[in-house]
């Protein structure tokens, strides 16, 4: 082991996991084959709301290769109810959520029967022989209609489609004034209603699971983001002791929150493997994935922004309807609540009120999707800032500057009650504006307007922040979330000099193996290549809270640092003993211990061996240097940045072309700038997708009409401009690495930047909104309706 | 999902293919590149009992000259059509439209004949084939017959071929020296057309001497924009004359409504894209 001159943290290293991920020569769940393995296929309801009046599985049982056919009735005793870990209010209504529908189906795509057969093809064939009759019930699709008096009910026994109403009021919380006073006293009040369309996470690897009941323990491989939570919840749902369950998330191909779930499919596969005593595999098709894996977003936002004529913000009122779909999944009710603290964003104001009503409909359940609550909030406020600027005839950037928290005001406690530890909105914005060429673009915009060009130009701004590093356990407790937000790491110093880092985070494409190795290499002074990162297996990674909410680095990375510090603390004792000096006289430079002021030293590698063989350890020191640590953050982290988008709008066809996209993000210290950039690129792509391309559409019977990737338009590189990304680095003050998180930043920032650009291009034609996704037809229709030709 | 079970036959001659199809009966299907058929099978929207794979019939592949025409084998892939110098020279419109089909993976598998036989009104090759008055040579148990383009496309996903006929080749009159452009409008790069306009022009001096314009996805079948053609012929190609001609684009169309466009919007697109297609052809 030698000390590396150049620190690893900050190096744009190629990702060590990429070769196997890109070639697919790895353990994707569906690649795995076990002796005697059976295959499952699920029959899904084509109806969005119906009573099951008959299911006859006789013919299916007779089909070749079929081992078993089960219905919800057959599983009723064992399947329990799928967990919802976030009862946001005391009186929240939560329907029973069976993994397989028993008497009634509540969304199209819900599982109603399973076939287990010797091959996948035989299982698929047998599905068609199941005879099932439905009695249709009225379908509830529209949120406003769902909560009106006399509405048809999704769940008759709940007596209402209102799930819960959650309120944050700055006057009550003591973080600001009363919103009604602020609005009444304001010189300008802007009111808008925005729709956050329903989105589908559309991860590349479909959900896949394999459950092996052989032996005394049941092992479940699953393409999940949350092996630890899945193990816990599977035990809770099925009654099988947690100690008898091992969950492994092998390599996982994307999630975006879509695999932050305890799915019906996992529970059904688990129960069937247990019942049959044989390994059972289930891998969904793309269409099943689009229809039945949880969806995201789907909110109606009514926003009221109050300000003075000079642009000073007075207050913001947010009234939301959030579509839960038919059931509450793991964190469904809490997703909009994560936005409650972000609508005020980087701005100062006197008063703030947030009221969210969660609503049941006969659609696929919604839950976390990249950004979860925060993109909705950022979209809302960043669109409103542009609307207010237009109302005041003020430059939209000027309005933002006037109201944002200045660099010298940090730490700053916001009107929503959070304390932002750090930030430098001025630097990020200045840098972005310069690269973007703001003034020249404004001049071109004017010129195109003047000559009434068919192509109009718009500039979209998004000066976002977000809360990352989910989450301080105390805060989660106060928000009635059922679990903690800490993270765990263990370092095993192997006698051969190699290092195993066991993390409780669960990467599914983010590059943790590389970034975590860089952190360990710096902390201990070992070569990057010598670090092996282990994750995703509850038997080796015994404790963890998994990956979501841009938490892995800010929380999990900190746990790594703490574990490394414990390794070194112990090593220092052993080194002192080896060098026959007092512990206080030991110096550590990465990789080597030495006696202060002498040239006597001992390499960390030798200390490792010494501690491992334990032939001669000081009294009271246990064998090996292995150490672990659990970190619970005291605060969230707050990445921020400025995204600028120039969009050309073809007024004859409504097509939007993004001409340039510049962003400066401040995610604190970048452990691996290349990974940061990758996350920003992918994030922007996904945010642009919401602005321009993607929407889960249901017809009036509740059938998903965007049920294939030919209809649900996930953009590719060919549909996106090249992004100009750069960074400022204002270290977070709340963790030793100074990191903030970057998994969601691009998605959160880019959607309003794009829509603001479109509206900006057309405002002189009487357009002040285009509903997302801004399809060519919608843009063209908005121009026609604007009427200012 | 996995398609329902089927028998698989891979004849090496067209005659064998025709016979196998006749023997197998109406529940059999021929498969070309599989780019449209396989999704249908995988979603179990169809469950043919026999699949007859044409990919080993060498006689169905390739482009050749035959007097005043080009002959394009039904099994010629999009990729091969795109790169073929005869097509580029004598039927540039077809090459240009093929350039816009899907993505490279699909273009390496999907075939010229398969696209036309599939008769998806959003498919990009139908309107050019119609505009260029292609002839479809179809083989059945009674031998071959030739169907004109304006009779070949009957309805959504329906052609004039009987269940037991196979499209073997398409004859394209030569349009040597004609200017051409295919203007496609879609939402993401690999998607089908919301509307597309195929334009081919013969220019004499500064005037348009002949014009052929076809529309993609403006009805259940491709549509010939005769009104546009008539308005263009004999005119100088100025922005004004092109715009005036393009105003006729939606005549005789009956566009469908879907999430990408209602009839009014498609009508608008047809006009705008027609203008752009003609302008682009003129400046090519
Ligand atoms: C992702 C994707 C994107 C696409 N985008 C586009 C696009 O933008 N524009 C576009 O035009 N197309 C697009 N396509 C379709 C593509 O062009 C296909 O190649 C074409 O539709 C079918 O050709 P094929 O050779 O694959 O035919 P197959 O899928 O093999 O067959 C299609 C149908 O035609 C029948 N058939 C095939 N050959 C014959 C024959 N010789 N005689 C009689 N019947 C026959 C088959 O029985 C079947 O019913 C796309 C396809 C995909 C998968």
CSV table of N, CA, C and O and ligand atoms in Angstrom, one decimal, chain A residues 709-710, chain B residues 14 21 28-40 51-52 54 60 73-78 97-98 100-103 106-107 109-120 122-126 137-139 152 157 159 161-163 165-169 182 184 186 188-193 216, ligand 1:
chain,number,residue,atom,x,y,z
A,709,UNK,N,-43.7,1.2,-25.4
A,709,UNK,CA,-42.8,2.3,-25.6
A,709,UNK,C,-42.9,2.9,-26.9
A,709,UNK,O,-42.2,3.9,-27.2
A,710,UNK,N,-43.8,2.4,-27.8
A,710,UNK,CA,-44.1,3.1,-29.0
A,710,UNK,C,-45.1,4.3,-28.7
A,710,UNK,O,-45.2,5.2,-29.5
B,14,UNK,N,-39.6,-18.8,-53.8
B,14,UNK,CA,-40.9,-18.1,-53.7
B,14,UNK,C,-42.0,-19.2,-54.0
B,14,UNK,O,-43.0,-19.2,-53.3
B,21,UNK,N,-47.8,-21.6,-48.1
B,21,UNK,CA,-48.8,-20.7,-47.6
B,21,UNK,C,-50.2,-21.3,-47.9
B,21,UNK,O,-51.1,-21.3,-47.1
B,28,UNK,N,-52.1,-19.1,-41.4
B,28,UNK,CA,-50.7,-18.9,-41.5
B,28,UNK,C,-50.3,-17.5,-41.8
B,28,UNK,O,-51.2,-16.7,-42.3
B,29,UNK,N,-49.1,-17.1,-41.6
B,29,UNK,CA,-48.6,-15.7,-41.9
B,29,UNK,C,-47.2,-15.8,-42.5
B,29,UNK,O,-46.4,-16.6,-42.0
B,30,UNK,N,-46.9,-14.9,-43.4
B,30,UNK,CA,-45.5,-14.8,-43.8
B,30,UNK,C,-44.8,-13.8,-42.9
B,30,UNK,O,-45.4,-12.9,-42.4
B,31,UNK,N,-43.5,-14.1,-42.6
B,31,UNK,CA,-42.8,-13.1,-41.8
B,31,UNK,C,-41.6,-12.7,-42.6
B,31,UNK,O,-40.9,-13.5,-43.2
B,32,UNK,N,-41.4,-11.4,-42.7
B,32,UNK,CA,-40.3,-10.8,-43.4
B,32,UNK,C,-39.2,-10.4,-42.4
B,32,UNK,O,-38.6,-11.2,-41.8
B,33,UNK,N,-39.1,-9.1,-42.1
B,33,UNK,CA,-38.1,-8.7,-41.0
B,33,UNK,C,-38.7,-8.8,-39.6
B,33,UNK,O,-37.9,-8.7,-38.7
B,34,UNK,N,-40.0,-9.1,-39.5
B,34,UNK,CA,-40.5,-9.3,-38.2
B,34,UNK,C,-40.7,-8.0,-37.3
B,34,UNK,O,-41.2,-8.1,-36.2
B,35,UNK,N,-40.4,-6.9,-37.9
B,35,UNK,CA,-40.4,-5.7,-37.1
B,35,UNK,C,-41.8,-5.2,-36.7
B,35,UNK,O,-41.9,-4.5,-35.7
B,36,UNK,N,-42.7,-5.5,-37.5
B,36,UNK,CA,-44.1,-5.2,-37.2
B,36,UNK,C,-44.8,-6.4,-36.7
B,36,UNK,O,-45.7,-6.3,-35.8
B,37,UNK,N,-44.5,-7.6,-37.2
B,37,UNK,CA,-45.2,-8.8,-36.9
B,37,UNK,C,-44.9,-9.3,-35.5
B,37,UNK,O,-45.8,-9.7,-34.7
B,38,UNK,N,-43.6,-9.3,-35.1
B,38,UNK,CA,-43.2,-9.8,-33.8
B,38,UNK,C,-43.9,-9.1,-32.7
B,38,UNK,O,-44.4,-9.8,-31.7
B,39,UNK,N,-43.9,-7.8,-32.6
B,39,UNK,CA,-44.6,-7.2,-31.5
B,39,UNK,C,-46.1,-7.6,-31.4
B,39,UNK,O,-46.6,-7.8,-30.3
B,40,UNK,N,-46.7,-7.8,-32.6
B,40,UNK,CA,-48.1,-8.3,-32.6
B,40,UNK,C,-48.2,-9.7,-32.0
B,40,UNK,O,-49.1,-10.0,-31.2
B,51,UNK,N,-45.7,-19.9,-39.3
B,51,UNK,CA,-45.0,-18.7,-39.8
B,51,UNK,C,-44.1,-19.1,-40.9
B,51,UNK,O,-43.3,-20.1,-40.8
B,52,UNK,N,-44.2,-18.4,-42.0
B,52,UNK,CA,-43.4,-18.8,-43.2
B,52,UNK,C,-42.4,-17.6,-43.4
B,52,UNK,O,-42.7,-16.5,-43.8
B,54,UNK,N,-39.6,-15.6,-45.0
B,54,UNK,CA,-39.2,-15.4,-46.4
B,54,UNK,C,-37.7,-15.0,-46.5
B,54,UNK,O,-37.2,-14.8,-47.6
B,60,UNK,N,-36.0,-12.8,-53.7
B,60,UNK,CA,-36.9,-11.7,-53.3
B,60,UNK,C,-36.1,-10.5,-52.8
B,60,UNK,O,-36.6,-9.5,-52.4
B,73,UNK,N,-36.9,-5.9,-54.8
B,73,UNK,CA,-37.4,-7.2,-54.2
B,73,UNK,C,-38.0,-6.9,-52.8
B,73,UNK,O,-37.6,-6.0,-52.1
B,74,UNK,N,-39.1,-7.6,-52.6
B,74,UNK,CA,-39.9,-7.3,-51.3
B,74,UNK,C,-39.0,-7.5,-50.1
B,74,UNK,O,-39.2,-6.8,-49.1
B,75,UNK,N,-38.0,-8.4,-50.1
B,75,UNK,CA,-37.2,-8.7,-48.9
B,75,UNK,C,-36.0,-7.9,-48.8
B,75,UNK,O,-35.1,-8.1,-48.0
B,76,UNK,N,-35.9,-6.9,-49.7
B,76,UNK,CA,-34.7,-5.9,-49.6
B,76,UNK,C,-34.9,-5.1,-48.3
B,76,UNK,O,-36.0,-4.6,-48.0
B,77,UNK,N,-33.9,-5.1,-47.5
B,77,UNK,CA,-34.0,-4.4,-46.2
B,77,UNK,C,-34.0,-2.9,-46.4
B,77,UNK,O,-33.5,-2.4,-47.4
B,78,UNK,N,-34.6,-2.2,-45.4
B,78,UNK,CA,-34.6,-0.7,-45.5
B,78,UNK,C,-33.1,-0.2,-45.7
B,78,UNK,O,-32.9,0.7,-46.4
B,97,UNK,N,-37.3,8.7,-48.0
B,97,UNK,CA,-38.3,8.3,-47.0
B,97,UNK,C,-37.8,7.1,-46.2
B,97,UNK,O,-38.0,7.1,-45.0
B,98,UNK,N,-37.0,6.2,-46.8
B,98,UNK,CA,-36.5,5.1,-46.1
B,98,UNK,C,-35.5,5.6,-45.0
B,98,UNK,O,-35.4,5.0,-43.9
B,100,UNK,N,-35.8,7.9,-43.1
B,100,UNK,CA,-36.6,8.4,-41.9
B,100,UNK,C,-37.2,7.3,-41.1
B,100,UNK,O,-37.8,7.5,-40.1
B,101,UNK,N,-37.2,6.0,-41.6
B,101,UNK,CA,-37.9,4.9,-41.0
B,101,UNK,C,-37.1,4.5,-39.7
B,101,UNK,O,-35.9,4.2,-39.8
B,102,UNK,N,-37.8,4.6,-38.6
B,102,UNK,CA,-37.3,4.0,-37.4
B,102,UNK,C,-35.8,4.3,-37.1
B,102,UNK,O,-35.4,5.5,-37.2
B,103,UNK,N,-35.1,3.3,-36.7
B,103,UNK,CA,-33.7,3.5,-36.3
B,103,UNK,C,-32.8,2.5,-37.0
B,103,UNK,O,-33.3,1.6,-37.6
B,106,UNK,N,-33.7,-1.3,-36.6
B,106,UNK,CA,-35.0,-1.7,-37.3
B,106,UNK,C,-34.7,-1.7,-38.8
B,106,UNK,O,-35.2,-2.6,-39.6
B,107,UNK,N,-33.9,-0.7,-39.3
B,107,UNK,CA,-33.7,-0.7,-40.8
B,107,UNK,C,-32.8,-1.8,-41.3
B,107,UNK,O,-32.9,-2.2,-42.5
B,109,UNK,N,-33.2,-4.9,-40.2
B,109,UNK,CA,-34.1,-6.1,-40.2
B,109,UNK,C,-35.3,-5.9,-41.1
B,109,UNK,O,-35.7,-6.8,-41.8
B,110,UNK,N,-36.0,-4.7,-40.9
B,110,UNK,CA,-37.2,-4.5,-41.6
B,110,UNK,C,-37.0,-4.4,-43.1
B,110,UNK,O,-36.0,-4.0,-43.6
B,111,UNK,N,-38.1,-4.8,-43.8
B,111,UNK,CA,-38.0,-4.9,-45.3
B,111,UNK,C,-38.9,-3.9,-46.0
B,111,UNK,O,-39.9,-3.5,-45.5
B,112,UNK,N,-38.5,-3.6,-47.2
B,112,UNK,CA,-39.3,-2.7,-48.1
B,112,UNK,C,-40.7,-3.3,-48.3
B,112,UNK,O,-41.7,-2.7,-48.1
B,113,UNK,N,-40.7,-4.6,-48.7
B,113,UNK,CA,-42.0,-5.3,-48.9
B,113,UNK,C,-42.8,-5.4,-47.7
B,113,UNK,O,-44.1,-5.3,-47.7
B,114,UNK,N,-42.2,-5.7,-46.6
B,114,UNK,CA,-42.9,-5.9,-45.3
B,114,UNK,C,-43.6,-4.7,-44.9
B,114,UNK,O,-44.8,-4.7,-44.5
B,115,UNK,N,-42.9,-3.5,-45.1
B,115,UNK,CA,-43.6,-2.2,-44.7
B,115,UNK,C,-44.8,-2.0,-45.6
B,115,UNK,O,-45.8,-1.6,-45.1
B,116,UNK,N,-44.7,-2.3,-46.9
B,116,UNK,CA,-45.8,-2.0,-47.8
B,116,UNK,C,-47.0,-3.0,-47.5
B,116,UNK,O,-48.1,-2.6,-47.5
B,117,UNK,N,-46.6,-4.3,-47.3
B,117,UNK,CA,-47.6,-5.3,-47.1
B,117,UNK,C,-48.3,-5.0,-45.8
B,117,UNK,O,-49.5,-5.3,-45.6
B,118,UNK,N,-47.6,-4.5,-44.8
B,118,UNK,CA,-48.2,-4.2,-43.5
B,118,UNK,C,-49.2,-3.1,-43.6
B,118,UNK,O,-50.2,-3.1,-42.9
B,119,UNK,N,-49.0,-2.2,-44.5
B,119,UNK,CA,-50.0,-1.1,-44.8
B,119,UNK,C,-50.4,-0.3,-43.6
B,119,UNK,O,-51.6,0.0,-43.5
B,120,UNK,N,-49.5,0.0,-42.7
B,120,UNK,CA,-49.8,0.9,-41.6
B,120,UNK,C,-49.8,2.3,-42.2
B,120,UNK,O,-48.9,2.8,-42.8
B,122,UNK,N,-49.4,5.0,-41.0
B,122,UNK,CA,-48.4,5.9,-40.5
B,122,UNK,C,-47.0,5.5,-41.0
B,122,UNK,O,-46.0,6.1,-40.8
B,123,UNK,N,-47.0,4.4,-41.8
B,123,UNK,CA,-45.7,3.9,-42.3
B,123,UNK,C,-45.2,4.9,-43.4
B,123,UNK,O,-46.0,5.5,-44.1
B,124,UNK,N,-43.9,5.1,-43.5
B,124,UNK,CA,-43.4,6.2,-44.3
B,124,UNK,C,-43.2,5.8,-45.8
B,124,UNK,O,-42.9,6.7,-46.6
B,125,UNK,N,-43.3,4.5,-46.2
B,125,UNK,CA,-43.0,4.2,-47.5
B,125,UNK,C,-44.2,4.2,-48.4
B,125,UNK,O,-44.2,4.1,-49.6
B,126,UNK,N,-45.4,4.2,-47.8
B,126,UNK,CA,-46.7,4.1,-48.6
B,126,UNK,C,-46.9,5.3,-49.5
B,126,UNK,O,-47.2,5.2,-50.7
B,137,UNK,N,-46.1,-6.4,-57.5
B,137,UNK,CA,-46.1,-7.7,-58.1
B,137,UNK,C,-46.4,-8.7,-57.0
B,137,UNK,O,-45.6,-8.9,-56.1
B,138,UNK,N,-47.5,-9.5,-57.2
B,138,UNK,CA,-48.0,-10.3,-56.1
B,138,UNK,C,-48.1,-11.7,-56.7
B,138,UNK,O,-48.5,-11.9,-57.8
B,139,UNK,N,-47.6,-12.7,-55.9
B,139,UNK,CA,-47.6,-14.1,-56.4
B,139,UNK,C,-48.6,-14.9,-55.6
B,139,UNK,O,-48.6,-14.8,-54.4
B,152,UNK,N,-53.6,-0.9,-54.4
B,152,UNK,CA,-53.0,-1.8,-53.5
B,152,UNK,C,-53.4,-1.5,-52.0
B,152,UNK,O,-53.7,-2.5,-51.3
B,157,UNK,N,-54.1,-1.2,-42.4
B,157,UNK,CA,-53.4,-2.5,-42.4
B,157,UNK,C,-54.1,-3.5,-43.3
B,157,UNK,O,-54.1,-4.7,-43.1
B,159,UNK,N,-54.4,-4.6,-47.5
B,159,UNK,CA,-54.0,-4.4,-48.9
B,159,UNK,C,-54.9,-5.2,-49.8
B,159,UNK,O,-55.8,-6.0,-49.4
B,161,UNK,N,-54.0,-7.7,-51.4
B,161,UNK,CA,-53.5,-9.0,-51.5
B,161,UNK,C,-54.5,-10.0,-50.8
B,161,UNK,O,-55.0,-9.6,-49.8
B,162,UNK,N,-54.7,-11.1,-51.4
B,162,UNK,CA,-55.5,-12.2,-50.7
B,162,UNK,C,-54.6,-12.9,-49.7
B,162,UNK,O,-53.4,-12.7,-49.7
B,163,UNK,N,-55.2,-13.6,-48.7
B,163,UNK,CA,-54.4,-14.2,-47.7
B,163,UNK,C,-53.3,-15.1,-48.2
B,163,UNK,O,-52.3,-15.3,-47.6
B,165,UNK,N,-51.6,-14.8,-50.9
B,165,UNK,CA,-50.6,-14.1,-51.9
B,165,UNK,C,-49.4,-13.6,-51.2
B,165,UNK,O,-49.5,-13.2,-50.0
B,166,UNK,N,-48.4,-13.5,-51.9
B,166,UNK,CA,-47.1,-12.9,-51.3
B,166,UNK,C,-46.7,-11.8,-52.2
B,166,UNK,O,-46.6,-11.9,-53.5
B,167,UNK,N,-46.3,-10.7,-51.6
B,167,UNK,CA,-45.7,-9.6,-52.4
B,167,UNK,C,-44.3,-10.0,-52.7
B,167,UNK,O,-43.5,-10.3,-51.9
B,168,UNK,N,-44.0,-10.0,-54.1
B,168,UNK,CA,-42.6,-10.5,-54.4
B,168,UNK,C,-41.7,-9.3,-54.8
B,168,UNK,O,-40.6,-9.2,-54.5
B,169,UNK,N,-42.3,-8.3,-55.5
B,169,UNK,CA,-41.4,-7.2,-55.9
B,169,UNK,C,-42.3,-6.0,-56.2
B,169,UNK,O,-43.5,-6.1,-56.5
B,182,UNK,N,-38.7,14.0,-48.7
B,182,UNK,CA,-39.7,13.5,-47.8
B,182,UNK,C,-39.7,14.2,-46.5
B,182,UNK,O,-38.7,14.3,-45.8
B,184,UNK,N,-41.0,14.5,-42.9
B,184,UNK,CA,-41.6,13.7,-41.9
B,184,UNK,C,-41.8,14.5,-40.6
B,184,UNK,O,-40.9,15.2,-40.2
B,186,UNK,N,-42.7,13.8,-36.7
B,186,UNK,CA,-43.0,12.9,-35.6
B,186,UNK,C,-42.4,13.5,-34.3
B,186,UNK,O,-41.9,14.6,-34.3
B,188,UNK,N,-40.6,11.8,-31.5
B,188,UNK,CA,-39.3,11.4,-31.1
B,188,UNK,C,-38.6,10.7,-32.3
B,188,UNK,O,-39.3,10.2,-33.2
B,189,UNK,N,-37.3,10.6,-32.3
B,189,UNK,CA,-36.6,10.2,-33.5
B,189,UNK,C,-37.0,8.9,-34.1
B,189,UNK,O,-37.1,8.8,-35.3
B,190,UNK,N,-37.3,7.9,-33.3
B,190,UNK,CA,-37.5,6.6,-33.9
B,190,UNK,C,-39.0,6.4,-34.2
B,190,UNK,O,-39.4,5.3,-34.5
B,191,UNK,N,-39.9,7.4,-34.1
B,191,UNK,CA,-41.3,7.1,-34.1
B,191,UNK,C,-41.9,7.3,-35.5
B,191,UNK,O,-41.2,7.8,-36.4
B,192,UNK,N,-43.0,6.7,-35.7
B,192,UNK,CA,-43.8,6.8,-36.9
B,192,UNK,C,-44.2,8.3,-37.2
B,192,UNK,O,-44.2,9.1,-36.3
B,193,UNK,N,-44.7,8.5,-38.4
B,193,UNK,CA,-45.1,9.9,-38.7
B,193,UNK,C,-46.5,10.2,-38.1
B,193,UNK,O,-47.4,9.4,-38.1
B,216,UNK,N,-48.7,10.9,-45.9
B,216,UNK,CA,-48.6,9.8,-45.0
B,216,UNK,C,-49.6,10.1,-43.8
B,216,UNK,O,-49.5,11.3,-43.3
C,1,LIG,C1,-39.2,0.6,-33.1
C,1,LIG,C2,-39.8,0.6,-34.5
C,1,LIG,C3,-40.0,1.8,-35.1
C,1,LIG,C4,-40.5,1.9,-36.4
C,1,LIG,N1,-40.6,3.1,-37.0
C,1,LIG,C5,-41.1,3.2,-38.2
C,1,LIG,C6,-41.2,4.4,-38.9
C,1,LIG,O1,-40.8,5.4,-38.4
C,1,LIG,N2,-41.7,4.4,-40.2
C,1,LIG,C7,-42.1,3.3,-40.8
C,1,LIG,O2,-42.5,3.3,-41.9
C,1,LIG,N3,-42.0,2.1,-40.2
C,1,LIG,C8,-41.5,2.0,-38.9
C,1,LIG,N4,-41.4,0.8,-38.3
C,1,LIG,C9,-41.9,-0.5,-39.0
C,1,LIG,C10,-40.7,-1.0,-39.9
C,1,LIG,O3,-40.6,-0.2,-41.0
C,1,LIG,C11,-41.0,-2.4,-40.4
C,1,LIG,O4,-39.9,-2.8,-41.0
C,1,LIG,C12,-42.2,-2.6,-41.3
C,1,LIG,O5,-43.3,-2.1,-40.8
C,1,LIG,C13,-42.4,-4.1,-41.5
C,1,LIG,O6,-41.4,-4.7,-42.2
C,1,LIG,P1,-40.9,-6.1,-41.8
C,1,LIG,O7,-40.0,-6.6,-42.9
C,1,LIG,O8,-40.3,-6.1,-40.5
C,1,LIG,O9,-42.3,-7.0,-41.9
C,1,LIG,P2,-43.0,-8.1,-40.8
C,1,LIG,O10,-43.0,-7.5,-39.5
C,1,LIG,O11,-42.2,-9.3,-40.9
C,1,LIG,O12,-44.3,-8.2,-41.5
C,1,LIG,C14,-45.3,-7.2,-41.4
C,1,LIG,C15,-46.6,-7.7,-42.0
C,1,LIG,O13,-46.5,-7.8,-43.4
C,1,LIG,C16,-46.7,-9.1,-43.9
C,1,LIG,N5,-45.7,-9.4,-44.9
C,1,LIG,C17,-44.4,-9.1,-44.8
C,1,LIG,N6,-43.7,-9.4,-46.0
C,1,LIG,C18,-44.7,-9.8,-46.8
C,1,LIG,C19,-44.7,-10.2,-48.2
C,1,LIG,N7,-43.6,-10.2,-48.9
C,1,LIG,N8,-45.8,-10.5,-48.7
C,1,LIG,C20,-47.0,-10.5,-48.0
C,1,LIG,N9,-47.1,-10.1,-46.8
C,1,LIG,C21,-45.9,-9.8,-46.2
C,1,LIG,C22,-46.5,-10.0,-42.7
C,1,LIG,O14,-47.3,-11.2,-42.8
C,1,LIG,C23,-47.0,-9.1,-41.6
C,1,LIG,O15,-48.4,-9.2,-41.5
C,1,LIG,C24,-40.9,0.7,-37.0
C,1,LIG,C25,-40.7,-0.5,-36.4
C,1,LIG,C26,-40.2,-0.6,-35.1
C,1,LIG,C27,-40.0,-1.9,-34.5
